[in-house]
Amino acid sequence: MSTTVKCVEQARRLTRPGHLRREAPMDAELPEPQLIASLARRHYLEDVSKVQLAKEFGISRFRIARLLAKGREEGIIRLEIIDPSTDLPMLSEPLASHLGLRYVRVIGSNGTDTDVRMQLGAMGAQLLGELVKPGDNLGLGWGRTVAEVAKNFRYLPPITVIQICGVLAASHTPSPIDNIREAVLSANGYIHDLPVPFYVRSPEMRRQLFENHSYVRGQFEHLDTALVSIGSWEHKETQLYREFPPSVRARLDHVRPAGELAGIWFDEAGRVLAPEVTRMCMTLETHHLSQTPRVIAVAAGVKKVSAILGAARTGLITGLVTDRDTAEALLDAH
C-alpha cells in the first residue's frame, strides 16, 4: 500500500494574554482543513491511534473520526492502494498490442526482487485460475517465479498437471509441482511428476530416462496451458547457468542468446538458437510449446527486457505476467 496525504503546517504554540506561557491544545485557532491534514499526517503516516490523537489535540476521538472522513470526502486526504493482484490496464493493454500477446497482466509491484516475485505469483495464479477449465492439462515449468505462482493456488478445478522439464539440481527452493500438489489433489485432479535432472550429459542416459517416463513425455503433446519462466543468459539471470558444465556454457556464450524458455534458447529477434543444448536437457521441445493454445510466461526485471522481447517474438508464448517497471521498459524498448 502507498499512502499520499496532503499535509500542512503543524499547530502553533500560543500564549494566552494574562496567563503564564503554556502549550495550547493542538487544534487551537487551527483552521479545519489544516486540522484535518495534521490529524491525517499523524494517523496515516505515523500510525498514531485516534485515542492518542484525542489526547494530543484535545478533542474527542469521535470528532477525529468525523474529521478524517470529511478529509477523504473533500480530497484533503487521498489514499492510494495498489493491490499486487490488480492489473494495470494502462500498461497491460498497450503491452499486449506491442508484443502481440493475448494475455498480459501488469502489477504495480514494489519492494525487493523477492517481494516482486511473490506479487507476480499472486497475479499469475489469478490469471491461470481464469484460464484453466475442468479436465485441462496444465504444463508446469521450473523456476522461482513459477514456484511462487504454484504456491498461490487456493482453488483449482479438477485438472491434470504435468511437469514439463526436469529438476534443477542447483535450485534450493521448493519445486512448483510440490507447491501446487495440495490444490490439485484437493480438487480430485492428477499430477504427473518428472523426477529426473534437468541436464543429463550422457545421450544414452537421457534416452533411458525418457523411456522410463514415456507416459509423462507423451502428455507434452496434449497440453492446454503451460506456465513457464523466462531466463536471461546475458546477465546470468537464469538458474540454468549453474546447471551446465563449462563446455555448454561456452557454447551458449558463443551464440549469445537473449534468453530461454524451459531450456529453449533464442535471440532478441525470436530466432531459436543452440538446439543441440536443448537436446541435452530433460525438457519439452519447441513444437510442444508452439502447439499449446495458452503459454503464459512470468518474468520481471529490466535486465530481462531483451529476453522477454525475444520470447514474445518466438511465437512460443501467448501471455505474460510482469511488473510496472519492466512493462514500461518493454514499451520504451519496443
PDB file of N, CA, C and O in Angstrom, residues 142-144 163 165-173 194-202 206 229 231-233 236-250 252 260 262-263 265 277-278 280-283:
ATOM      1  N   TRP A 142       9.811 -24.908 -14.591  1.00  0.00           N
ATOM      2  CA  TRP A 142      10.589 -24.790 -13.364  1.00  0.00           C
ATOM      3  C   TRP A 142      10.994 -23.340 -13.185  1.00  0.00           C
ATOM      4  O   TRP A 142      10.902 -22.534 -14.105  1.00  0.00           O
ATOM      5  N   GLY A 143      11.426 -22.997 -11.988  1.00  0.00           N
ATOM      6  CA  GLY A 143      11.885 -21.641 -11.721  1.00  0.00           C
ATOM      7  C   GLY A 143      11.255 -21.071 -10.471  1.00  0.00           C
ATOM      8  O   GLY A 143      10.189 -21.510 -10.019  1.00  0.00           O
ATOM      9  N   ARG A 144      11.919 -20.046  -9.906  1.00  0.00           N
ATOM     10  CA  ARG A 144      11.455 -19.471  -8.645  1.00  0.00           C
ATOM     11  C   ARG A 144      10.111 -18.773  -8.788  1.00  0.00           C
ATOM     12  O   ARG A 144       9.248 -18.878  -7.904  1.00  0.00           O
ATOM     13  N   GLN A 163       4.577 -31.998 -15.175  1.00  0.00           N
ATOM     14  CA  GLN A 163       5.884 -31.356 -15.068  1.00  0.00           C
ATOM     15  C   GLN A 163       6.575 -31.448 -16.421  1.00  0.00           C
ATOM     16  O   GLN A 163       6.804 -32.543 -16.929  1.00  0.00           O
ATOM     17  N   CYS A 165       9.603 -30.163 -17.438  1.00  0.00           N
ATOM     18  CA  CYS A 165      11.073 -30.216 -17.523  1.00  0.00           C
ATOM     19  C   CYS A 165      11.604 -30.795 -16.219  1.00  0.00           C
ATOM     20  O   CYS A 165      10.912 -30.810 -15.196  1.00  0.00           O
ATOM     21  N   GLY A 166      12.843 -31.248 -16.277  1.00  0.00           N
ATOM     22  CA  GLY A 166      13.442 -31.906 -15.128  1.00  0.00           C
ATOM     23  C   GLY A 166      13.777 -30.948 -14.001  1.00  0.00           C
ATOM     24  O   GLY A 166      13.545 -29.744 -14.071  1.00  0.00           O
ATOM     25  N   VAL A 167      14.349 -31.518 -12.962  1.00  0.00           N
ATOM     26  CA  VAL A 167      14.634 -30.792 -11.723  1.00  0.00           C
ATOM     27  C   VAL A 167      15.982 -30.090 -11.836  1.00  0.00           C
ATOM     28  O   VAL A 167      16.962 -30.670 -12.290  1.00  0.00           O
ATOM     29  N   LEU A 168      16.019 -28.834 -11.395  1.00  0.00           N
ATOM     30  CA  LEU A 168      17.280 -28.096 -11.355  1.00  0.00           C
ATOM     31  C   LEU A 168      18.037 -28.483 -10.092  1.00  0.00           C
ATOM     32  O   LEU A 168      17.584 -28.204  -8.974  1.00  0.00           O
ATOM     33  N   ALA A 169      19.187 -29.079 -10.274  1.00  0.00           N
ATOM     34  CA  ALA A 169      19.961 -29.542  -9.126  1.00  0.00           C
ATOM     35  C   ALA A 169      20.419 -28.382  -8.253  1.00  0.00           C
ATOM     36  O   ALA A 169      20.542 -28.511  -7.038  1.00  0.00           O
ATOM     37  N   ALA A 170      20.684 -27.221  -8.870  1.00  0.00           N
ATOM     38  CA  ALA A 170      21.203 -26.077  -8.117  1.00  0.00           C
ATOM     39  C   ALA A 170      20.114 -25.289  -7.410  1.00  0.00           C
ATOM     40  O   ALA A 170      20.398 -24.367  -6.665  1.00  0.00           O
ATOM     41  N   SER A 171      18.858 -25.645  -7.639  1.00  0.00           N
ATOM     42  CA  SER A 171      17.763 -24.901  -7.027  1.00  0.00           C
ATOM     43  C   SER A 171      17.554 -25.342  -5.591  1.00  0.00           C
ATOM     44  O   SER A 171      17.503 -26.532  -5.297  1.00  0.00           O
ATOM     45  N   HIS A 172      17.423 -24.363  -4.703  1.00  0.00           N
ATOM     46  CA  HIS A 172      17.214 -24.672  -3.287  1.00  0.00           C
ATOM     47  C   HIS A 172      15.813 -24.264  -2.828  1.00  0.00           C
ATOM     48  O   HIS A 172      15.545 -24.213  -1.630  1.00  0.00           O
ATOM     49  N   THR A 173      14.937 -23.951  -3.771  1.00  0.00           N
ATOM     50  CA  THR A 173      13.571 -23.567  -3.434  1.00  0.00           C
ATOM     51  C   THR A 173      12.629 -24.752  -3.659  1.00  0.00           C
ATOM     52  O   THR A 173      12.940 -25.654  -4.434  1.00  0.00           O
ATOM     53  N   LEU A 194       8.038 -35.411 -13.144  1.00  0.00           N
ATOM     54  CA  LEU A 194       9.151 -35.841 -13.988  1.00  0.00           C
ATOM     55  C   LEU A 194      10.405 -35.795 -13.111  1.00  0.00           C
ATOM     56  O   LEU A 194      11.198 -34.850 -13.169  1.00  0.00           O
ATOM     57  N   PRO A 195      10.596 -36.808 -12.267  1.00  0.00           N
ATOM     58  CA  PRO A 195      11.674 -36.786 -11.279  1.00  0.00           C
ATOM     59  C   PRO A 195      13.033 -37.150 -11.869  1.00  0.00           C
ATOM     60  O   PRO A 195      13.635 -38.182 -11.542  1.00  0.00           O
ATOM     61  N   VAL A 196      13.515 -36.303 -12.763  1.00  0.00           N
ATOM     62  CA  VAL A 196      14.802 -36.518 -13.423  1.00  0.00           C
ATOM     63  C   VAL A 196      15.569 -35.200 -13.396  1.00  0.00           C
ATOM     64  O   VAL A 196      14.977 -34.127 -13.252  1.00  0.00           O
ATOM     65  N   PRO A 197      16.900 -35.240 -13.535  1.00  0.00           N
ATOM     66  CA  PRO A 197      17.677 -33.996 -13.598  1.00  0.00           C
ATOM     67  C   PRO A 197      17.335 -33.207 -14.867  1.00  0.00           C
ATOM     68  O   PRO A 197      16.967 -33.786 -15.890  1.00  0.00           O
ATOM     69  N   PHE A 198      17.483 -31.898 -14.800  1.00  0.00           N
ATOM     70  CA  PHE A 198      17.226 -31.095 -15.988  1.00  0.00           C
ATOM     71  C   PHE A 198      18.283 -31.356 -17.063  1.00  0.00           C
ATOM     72  O   PHE A 198      17.961 -31.566 -18.232  1.00  0.00           O
ATOM     73  N   TYR A 199      19.536 -31.336 -16.660  1.00  0.00           N
ATOM     74  CA  TYR A 199      20.623 -31.564 -17.624  1.00  0.00           C
ATOM     75  C   TYR A 199      21.227 -32.941 -17.393  1.00  0.00           C
ATOM     76  O   TYR A 199      21.554 -33.320 -16.262  1.00  0.00           O
ATOM     77  N   VAL A 200      21.360 -33.701 -18.485  1.00  0.00           N
ATOM     78  CA  VAL A 200      21.966 -35.039 -18.422  1.00  0.00           C
ATOM     79  C   VAL A 200      23.036 -35.104 -19.509  1.00  0.00           C
ATOM     80  O   VAL A 200      22.744 -34.959 -20.702  1.00  0.00           O
ATOM     81  N   ARG A 201      24.267 -35.311 -19.095  1.00  0.00           N
ATOM     82  CA  ARG A 201      25.390 -35.260 -20.035  1.00  0.00           C
ATOM     83  C   ARG A 201      25.366 -36.410 -21.040  1.00  0.00           C
ATOM     84  O   ARG A 201      25.620 -36.228 -22.226  1.00  0.00           O
ATOM     85  N   SER A 202      25.012 -37.597 -20.598  1.00  0.00           N
ATOM     86  CA  SER A 202      25.104 -38.790 -21.438  1.00  0.00           C
ATOM     87  C   SER A 202      23.869 -38.944 -22.331  1.00  0.00           C
ATOM     88  O   SER A 202      22.740 -39.013 -21.816  1.00  0.00           O
ATOM     89  N   ARG A 206      20.035 -40.033 -21.165  1.00  0.00           N
ATOM     90  CA  ARG A 206      18.834 -39.248 -21.497  1.00  0.00           C
ATOM     91  C   ARG A 206      17.784 -40.137 -22.152  1.00  0.00           C
ATOM     92  O   ARG A 206      16.599 -40.066 -21.823  1.00  0.00           O
ATOM     93  N   SER A 229       8.824 -19.799 -16.992  1.00  0.00           N
ATOM     94  CA  SER A 229       9.557 -18.586 -16.655  1.00  0.00           C
ATOM     95  C   SER A 229      10.477 -18.233 -17.812  1.00  0.00           C
ATOM     96  O   SER A 229      10.726 -19.056 -18.703  1.00  0.00           O
ATOM     97  N   GLY A 231      14.281 -16.897 -18.605  1.00  0.00           N
ATOM     98  CA  GLY A 231      15.610 -16.628 -18.068  1.00  0.00           C
ATOM     99  C   GLY A 231      16.434 -15.807 -19.042  1.00  0.00           C
ATOM    100  O   GLY A 231      16.265 -15.906 -20.258  1.00  0.00           O
ATOM    101  N   SER A 232      17.309 -14.971 -18.510  1.00  0.00           N
ATOM    102  CA  SER A 232      18.181 -14.140 -19.341  1.00  0.00           C
ATOM    103  C   SER A 232      19.614 -14.635 -19.222  1.00  0.00           C
ATOM    104  O   SER A 232      20.207 -14.584 -18.148  1.00  0.00           O
ATOM    105  N   TRP A 233      20.160 -15.129 -20.325  1.00  0.00           N
ATOM    106  CA  TRP A 233      21.533 -15.654 -20.284  1.00  0.00           C
ATOM    107  C   TRP A 233      22.557 -14.536 -20.216  1.00  0.00           C
ATOM    108  O   TRP A 233      23.589 -14.650 -19.563  1.00  0.00           O
ATOM    109  N   LYS A 236      23.169 -13.672 -16.819  1.00  0.00           N
ATOM    110  CA  LYS A 236      23.236 -14.864 -15.967  1.00  0.00           C
ATOM    111  C   LYS A 236      22.085 -14.881 -14.959  1.00  0.00           C
ATOM    112  O   LYS A 236      22.224 -15.315 -13.828  1.00  0.00           O
ATOM    113  N   GLU A 237      20.916 -14.382 -15.413  1.00  0.00           N
ATOM    114  CA  GLU A 237      19.750 -14.336 -14.538  1.00  0.00           C
ATOM    115  C   GLU A 237      19.076 -15.702 -14.429  1.00  0.00           C
ATOM    116  O   GLU A 237      18.309 -15.936 -13.515  1.00  0.00           O
ATOM    117  N   THR A 238      19.329 -16.581 -15.385  1.00  0.00           N
ATOM    118  CA  THR A 238      18.674 -17.879 -15.349  1.00  0.00           C
ATOM    119  C   THR A 238      19.379 -18.826 -14.390  1.00  0.00           C
ATOM    120  O   THR A 238      20.614 -18.838 -14.287  1.00  0.00           O
ATOM    121  N   GLN A 239      18.577 -19.615 -13.673  1.00  0.00           N
ATOM    122  CA  GLN A 239      19.157 -20.629 -12.800  1.00  0.00           C
ATOM    123  C   GLN A 239      19.874 -21.719 -13.589  1.00  0.00           C
ATOM    124  O   GLN A 239      20.689 -22.455 -13.032  1.00  0.00           O
ATOM    125  N   LEU A 240      19.604 -21.804 -14.889  1.00  0.00           N
ATOM    126  CA  LEU A 240      20.221 -22.848 -15.702  1.00  0.00           C
ATOM    127  C   LEU A 240      21.730 -22.649 -15.829  1.00  0.00           C
ATOM    128  O   LEU A 240      22.457 -23.609 -16.132  1.00  0.00           O
ATOM    129  N   TYR A 241      22.206 -21.435 -15.631  1.00  0.00           N
ATOM    130  CA  TYR A 241      23.641 -21.191 -15.776  1.00  0.00           C
ATOM    131  C   TYR A 241      24.446 -22.134 -14.897  1.00  0.00           C
ATOM    132  O   TYR A 241      25.489 -22.659 -15.310  1.00  0.00           O
ATOM    133  N   ARG A 242      23.956 -22.380 -13.696  1.00  0.00           N
ATOM    134  CA  ARG A 242      24.696 -23.230 -12.758  1.00  0.00           C
ATOM    135  C   ARG A 242      24.501 -24.717 -13.045  1.00  0.00           C
ATOM    136  O   ARG A 242      25.180 -25.559 -12.453  1.00  0.00           O
ATOM    137  N   GLU A 243      23.574 -25.039 -13.944  1.00  0.00           N
ATOM    138  CA  GLU A 243      23.313 -26.445 -14.252  1.00  0.00           C
ATOM    139  C   GLU A 243      24.321 -27.019 -15.243  1.00  0.00           C
ATOM    140  O   GLU A 243      24.544 -28.229 -15.277  1.00  0.00           O
ATOM    141  N   PHE A 244      24.900 -26.156 -16.064  1.00  0.00           N
ATOM    142  CA  PHE A 244      25.693 -26.628 -17.196  1.00  0.00           C
ATOM    143  C   PHE A 244      27.180 -26.676 -16.888  1.00  0.00           C
ATOM    144  O   PHE A 244      27.713 -25.816 -16.162  1.00  0.00           O
ATOM    145  N   PRO A 245      27.898 -27.617 -17.487  1.00  0.00           N
ATOM    146  CA  PRO A 245      29.359 -27.648 -17.371  1.00  0.00           C
ATOM    147  C   PRO A 245      29.972 -26.534 -18.222  1.00  0.00           C
ATOM    148  O   PRO A 245      29.296 -25.928 -19.056  1.00  0.00           O
ATOM    149  N   PRO A 246      31.256 -26.241 -18.042  1.00  0.00           N
ATOM    150  CA  PRO A 246      31.901 -25.144 -18.782  1.00  0.00           C
ATOM    151  C   PRO A 246      31.760 -25.249 -20.295  1.00  0.00           C
ATOM    152  O   PRO A 246      31.616 -24.226 -20.981  1.00  0.00           O
ATOM    153  N   SER A 247      31.781 -26.459 -20.850  1.00  0.00           N
ATOM    154  CA  SER A 247      31.711 -26.593 -22.306  1.00  0.00           C
ATOM    155  C   SER A 247      30.358 -26.124 -22.837  1.00  0.00           C
ATOM    156  O   SER A 247      30.281 -25.477 -23.897  1.00  0.00           O
ATOM    157  N   VAL A 248      29.282 -26.418 -22.116  1.00  0.00           N
ATOM    158  CA  VAL A 248      27.951 -25.981 -22.549  1.00  0.00           C
ATOM    159  C   VAL A 248      27.806 -24.485 -22.345  1.00  0.00           C
ATOM    160  O   VAL A 248      27.242 -23.773 -23.189  1.00  0.00           O
ATOM    161  N   ARG A 249      28.328 -23.972 -21.255  1.00  0.00           N
ATOM    162  CA  ARG A 249      28.297 -22.515 -21.041  1.00  0.00           C
ATOM    163  C   ARG A 249      29.031 -21.790 -22.163  1.00  0.00           C
ATOM    164  O   ARG A 249      28.565 -20.756 -22.649  1.00  0.00           O
ATOM    165  N   ALA A 250      30.167 -22.354 -22.563  1.00  0.00           N
ATOM    166  CA  ALA A 250      30.945 -21.733 -23.626  1.00  0.00           C
ATOM    167  C   ALA A 250      30.164 -21.718 -24.935  1.00  0.00           C
ATOM    168  O   ALA A 250      30.220 -20.737 -25.693  1.00  0.00           O
ATOM    169  N   LEU A 252      26.892 -21.599 -25.278  1.00  0.00           N
ATOM    170  CA  LEU A 252      25.856 -20.581 -25.178  1.00  0.00           C
ATOM    171  C   LEU A 252      26.459 -19.169 -25.201  1.00  0.00           C
ATOM    172  O   LEU A 252      25.887 -18.248 -25.784  1.00  0.00           O
ATOM    173  N   GLU A 260      15.860 -17.810 -22.446  1.00  0.00           N
ATOM    174  CA  GLU A 260      15.398 -19.190 -22.640  1.00  0.00           C
ATOM    175  C   GLU A 260      14.026 -19.381 -22.012  1.00  0.00           C
ATOM    176  O   GLU A 260      13.639 -18.698 -21.063  1.00  0.00           O
ATOM    177  N   ALA A 262      12.139 -22.801 -20.650  1.00  0.00           N
ATOM    178  CA  ALA A 262      12.217 -24.244 -20.392  1.00  0.00           C
ATOM    179  C   ALA A 262      13.385 -24.893 -21.126  1.00  0.00           C
ATOM    180  O   ALA A 262      13.282 -26.009 -21.624  1.00  0.00           O
ATOM    181  N   GLY A 263      14.511 -24.181 -21.215  1.00  0.00           N
ATOM    182  CA  GLY A 263      15.687 -24.731 -21.878  1.00  0.00           C
ATOM    183  C   GLY A 263      15.708 -24.548 -23.380  1.00  0.00           C
ATOM    184  O   GLY A 263      16.597 -25.076 -24.056  1.00  0.00           O
ATOM    185  N   TRP A 265      16.435 -21.973 -26.265  1.00  0.00           N
ATOM    186  CA  TRP A 265      17.207 -20.728 -26.324  1.00  0.00           C
ATOM    187  C   TRP A 265      16.834 -19.917 -27.561  1.00  0.00           C
ATOM    188  O   TRP A 265      16.544 -20.471 -28.614  1.00  0.00           O
ATOM    189  N   VAL A 277      21.897 -27.908 -27.427  1.00  0.00           N
ATOM    190  CA  VAL A 277      21.914 -27.773 -25.970  1.00  0.00           C
ATOM    191  C   VAL A 277      20.558 -28.191 -25.393  1.00  0.00           C
ATOM    192  O   VAL A 277      20.493 -28.882 -24.382  1.00  0.00           O
ATOM    193  N   THR A 278      19.488 -27.789 -26.051  1.00  0.00           N
ATOM    194  CA  THR A 278      18.153 -28.184 -25.594  1.00  0.00           C
ATOM    195  C   THR A 278      18.016 -29.697 -25.596  1.00  0.00           C
ATOM    196  O   THR A 278      17.396 -30.274 -24.694  1.00  0.00           O
ATOM    197  N   MET A 280      20.178 -31.785 -24.879  1.00  0.00           N
ATOM    198  CA  MET A 280      20.885 -32.343 -23.729  1.00  0.00           C
ATOM    199  C   MET A 280      20.048 -32.267 -22.455  1.00  0.00           C
ATOM    200  O   MET A 280      20.477 -32.741 -21.404  1.00  0.00           O
ATOM    201  N   CYS A 281      18.891 -31.661 -22.551  1.00  0.00           N
ATOM    202  CA  CYS A 281      18.080 -31.399 -21.363  1.00  0.00           C
ATOM    203  C   CYS A 281      16.822 -32.258 -21.352  1.00  0.00           C
ATOM    204  O   CYS A 281      16.277 -32.594 -22.401  1.00  0.00           O
ATOM    205  N   MET A 282      16.370 -32.574 -20.161  1.00  0.00           N
ATOM    206  CA  MET A 282      15.122 -33.313 -19.986  1.00  0.00           C
ATOM    207  C   MET A 282      13.991 -32.290 -19.963  1.00  0.00           C
ATOM    208  O   MET A 282      13.580 -31.805 -18.902  1.00  0.00           O
ATOM    209  N   THR A 283      13.523 -31.928 -21.137  1.00  0.00           N
ATOM    210  CA  THR A 283      12.514 -30.886 -21.245  1.00  0.00           C
ATOM    211  C   THR A 283      11.687 -31.127 -22.498  1.00  0.00           C
ATOM    212  O   THR A 283      11.991 -32.025 -23.296  1.00  0.00           O
TER     213      THR A 283
END
